[in-house]
mmCIF file of C-alpha atoms in Angstrom:
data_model
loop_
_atom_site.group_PDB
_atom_site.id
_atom_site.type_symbol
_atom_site.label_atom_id
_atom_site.label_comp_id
_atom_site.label_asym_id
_atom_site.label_seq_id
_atom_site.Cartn_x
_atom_site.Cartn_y
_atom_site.Cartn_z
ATOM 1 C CA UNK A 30 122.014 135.044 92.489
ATOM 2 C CA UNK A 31 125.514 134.230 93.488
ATOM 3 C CA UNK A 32 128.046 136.814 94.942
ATOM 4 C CA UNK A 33 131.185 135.794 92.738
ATOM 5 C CA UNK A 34 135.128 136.591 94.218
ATOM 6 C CA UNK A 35 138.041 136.260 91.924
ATOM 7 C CA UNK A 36 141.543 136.664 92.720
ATOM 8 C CA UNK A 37 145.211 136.563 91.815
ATOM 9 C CA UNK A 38 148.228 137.248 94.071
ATOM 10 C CA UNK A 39 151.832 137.510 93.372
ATOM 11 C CA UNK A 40 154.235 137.508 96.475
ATOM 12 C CA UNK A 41 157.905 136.694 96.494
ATOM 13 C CA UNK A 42 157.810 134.923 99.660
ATOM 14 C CA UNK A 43 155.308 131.296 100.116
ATOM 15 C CA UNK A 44 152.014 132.677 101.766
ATOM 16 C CA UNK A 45 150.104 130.929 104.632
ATOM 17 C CA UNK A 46 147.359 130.398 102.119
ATOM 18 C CA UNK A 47 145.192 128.283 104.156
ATOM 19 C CA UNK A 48 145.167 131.402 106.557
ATOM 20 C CA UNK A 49 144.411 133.494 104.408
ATOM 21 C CA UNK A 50 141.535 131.398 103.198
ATOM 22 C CA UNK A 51 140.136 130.790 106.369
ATOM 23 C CA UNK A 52 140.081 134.391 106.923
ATOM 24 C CA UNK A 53 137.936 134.859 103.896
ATOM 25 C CA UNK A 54 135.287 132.966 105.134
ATOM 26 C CA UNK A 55 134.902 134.592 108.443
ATOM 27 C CA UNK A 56 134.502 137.710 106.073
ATOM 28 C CA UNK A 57 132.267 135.864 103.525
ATOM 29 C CA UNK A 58 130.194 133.056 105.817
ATOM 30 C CA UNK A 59 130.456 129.736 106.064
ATOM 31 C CA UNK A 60 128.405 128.586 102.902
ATOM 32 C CA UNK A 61 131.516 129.633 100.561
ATOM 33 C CA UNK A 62 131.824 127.195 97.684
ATOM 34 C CA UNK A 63 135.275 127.147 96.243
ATOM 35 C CA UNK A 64 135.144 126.775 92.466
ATOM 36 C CA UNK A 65 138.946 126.808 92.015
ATOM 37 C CA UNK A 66 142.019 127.405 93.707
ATOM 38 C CA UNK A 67 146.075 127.948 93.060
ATOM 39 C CA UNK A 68 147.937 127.464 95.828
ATOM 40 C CA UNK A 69 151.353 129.293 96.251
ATOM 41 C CA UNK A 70 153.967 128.213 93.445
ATOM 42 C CA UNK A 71 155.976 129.867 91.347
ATOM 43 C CA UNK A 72 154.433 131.818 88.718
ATOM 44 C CA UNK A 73 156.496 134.765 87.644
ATOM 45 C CA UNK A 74 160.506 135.183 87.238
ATOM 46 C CA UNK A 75 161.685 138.284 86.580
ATOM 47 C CA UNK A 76 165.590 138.967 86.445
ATOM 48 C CA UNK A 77 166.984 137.293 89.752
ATOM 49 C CA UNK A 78 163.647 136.928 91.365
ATOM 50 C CA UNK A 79 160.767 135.072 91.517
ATOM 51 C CA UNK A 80 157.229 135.226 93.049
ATOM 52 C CA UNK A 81 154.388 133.042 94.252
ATOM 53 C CA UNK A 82 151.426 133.023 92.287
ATOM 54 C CA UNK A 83 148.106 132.110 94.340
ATOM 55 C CA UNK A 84 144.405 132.359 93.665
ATOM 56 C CA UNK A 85 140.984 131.487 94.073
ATOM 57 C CA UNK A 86 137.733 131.781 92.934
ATOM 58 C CA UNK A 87 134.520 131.883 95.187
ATOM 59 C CA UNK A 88 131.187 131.764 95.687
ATOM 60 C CA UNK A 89 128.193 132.297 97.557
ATOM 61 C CA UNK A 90 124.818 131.973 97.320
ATOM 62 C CA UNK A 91 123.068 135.440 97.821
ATOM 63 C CA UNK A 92 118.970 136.428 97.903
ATOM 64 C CA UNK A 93 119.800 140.021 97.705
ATOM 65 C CA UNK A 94 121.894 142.845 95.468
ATOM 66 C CA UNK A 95 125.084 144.869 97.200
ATOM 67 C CA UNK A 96 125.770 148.164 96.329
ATOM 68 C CA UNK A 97 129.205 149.093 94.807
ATOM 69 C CA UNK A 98 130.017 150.643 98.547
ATOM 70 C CA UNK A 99 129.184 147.100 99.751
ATOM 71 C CA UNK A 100 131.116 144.752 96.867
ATOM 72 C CA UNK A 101 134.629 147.647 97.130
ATOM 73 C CA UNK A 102 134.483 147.148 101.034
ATOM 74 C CA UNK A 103 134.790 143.013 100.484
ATOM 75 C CA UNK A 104 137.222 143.818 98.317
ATOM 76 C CA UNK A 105 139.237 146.269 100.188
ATOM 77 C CA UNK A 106 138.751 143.269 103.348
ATOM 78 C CA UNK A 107 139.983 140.286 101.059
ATOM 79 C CA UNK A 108 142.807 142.591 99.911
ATOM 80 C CA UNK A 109 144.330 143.665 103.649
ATOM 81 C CA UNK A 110 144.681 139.587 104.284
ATOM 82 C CA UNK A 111 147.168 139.510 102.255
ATOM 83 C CA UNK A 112 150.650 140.782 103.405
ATOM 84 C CA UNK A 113 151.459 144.913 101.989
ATOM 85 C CA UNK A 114 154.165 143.553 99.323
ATOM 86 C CA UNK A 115 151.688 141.564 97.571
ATOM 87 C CA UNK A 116 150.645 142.480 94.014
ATOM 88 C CA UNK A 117 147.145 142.069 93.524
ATOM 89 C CA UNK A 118 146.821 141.328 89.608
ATOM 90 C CA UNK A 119 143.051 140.783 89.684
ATOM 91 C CA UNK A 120 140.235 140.722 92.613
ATOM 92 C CA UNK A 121 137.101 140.781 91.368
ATOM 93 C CA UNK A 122 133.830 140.967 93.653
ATOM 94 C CA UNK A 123 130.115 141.213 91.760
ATOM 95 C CA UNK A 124 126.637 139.721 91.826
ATOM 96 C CA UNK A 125 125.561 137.694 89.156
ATOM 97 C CA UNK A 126 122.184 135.300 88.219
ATOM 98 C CA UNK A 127 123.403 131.834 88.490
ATOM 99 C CA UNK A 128 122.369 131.427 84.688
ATOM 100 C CA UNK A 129 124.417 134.193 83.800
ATOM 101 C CA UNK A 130 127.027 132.105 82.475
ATOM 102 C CA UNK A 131 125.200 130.114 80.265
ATOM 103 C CA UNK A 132 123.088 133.057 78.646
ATOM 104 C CA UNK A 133 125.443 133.848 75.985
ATOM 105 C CA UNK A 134 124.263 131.436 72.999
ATOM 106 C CA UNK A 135 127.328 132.191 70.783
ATOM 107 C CA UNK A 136 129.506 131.730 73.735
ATOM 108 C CA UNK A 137 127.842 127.930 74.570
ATOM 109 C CA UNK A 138 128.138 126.963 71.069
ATOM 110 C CA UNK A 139 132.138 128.454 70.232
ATOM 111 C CA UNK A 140 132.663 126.084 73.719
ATOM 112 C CA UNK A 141 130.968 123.071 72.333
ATOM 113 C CA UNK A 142 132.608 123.852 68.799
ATOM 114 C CA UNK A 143 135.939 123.859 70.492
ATOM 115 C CA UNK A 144 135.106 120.344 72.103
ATOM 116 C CA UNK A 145 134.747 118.993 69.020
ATOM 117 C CA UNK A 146 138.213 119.425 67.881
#
């Protein structure tokens, strides 16, 4: 099982985003794989401003379930890195079988059709 964080920031200032990140795994451990990140550029413009868009997404390998309680308080400790102003626009935080992905047949073969193209 993996324990699988997802997340996307806007801010209108440039974050410390390494911060931040190391922050995360003093919450999360040390055997954190990072399966994509989006470091602070603009992403949004809207009238005379502008804001950063930044955003990662984790994982972890896990040997056990967490209870809602458990995933909403990761959440709620990933959340208060980030400075007040910030709009979260996603942060996701569940459990999930590593073969999860790949279980949904029509999904693998719409992907592969796609590749073909």
């Amino acid at each position: 099982m993996k324990l699988m964080i997802d997340g996307v920031f806007y801010n209108k200032y440039r974050l410390d985003f390494n911060k931040i990140l190391n922050d995360i795994y003093k919450i999360l451990g040390d055997d954190v794989k990072v399966r994509s990140l989006e470091y602070p550029e603009i992403g949004a413009i809207v009238g005379d401003d502008y804001y950063y868009r930044c955003g990662f997404t984790l994982d972890k390998k896990v040997d056990r379930t967490y209870g809602w309680e458990e995933l909403d308080e990761i959440k709620k400790k990933i959340s208060e890195l980030f400075p007040e102003d910030t709009y979260i626009y996603t942060l996701n935080c569940e459990v999930i079988s590593e073969n999860e992905i790949y279980e949904d047949k029509n999904l693998k073969e719409d992907i592969k059709n796609m590749m073909k193209k």
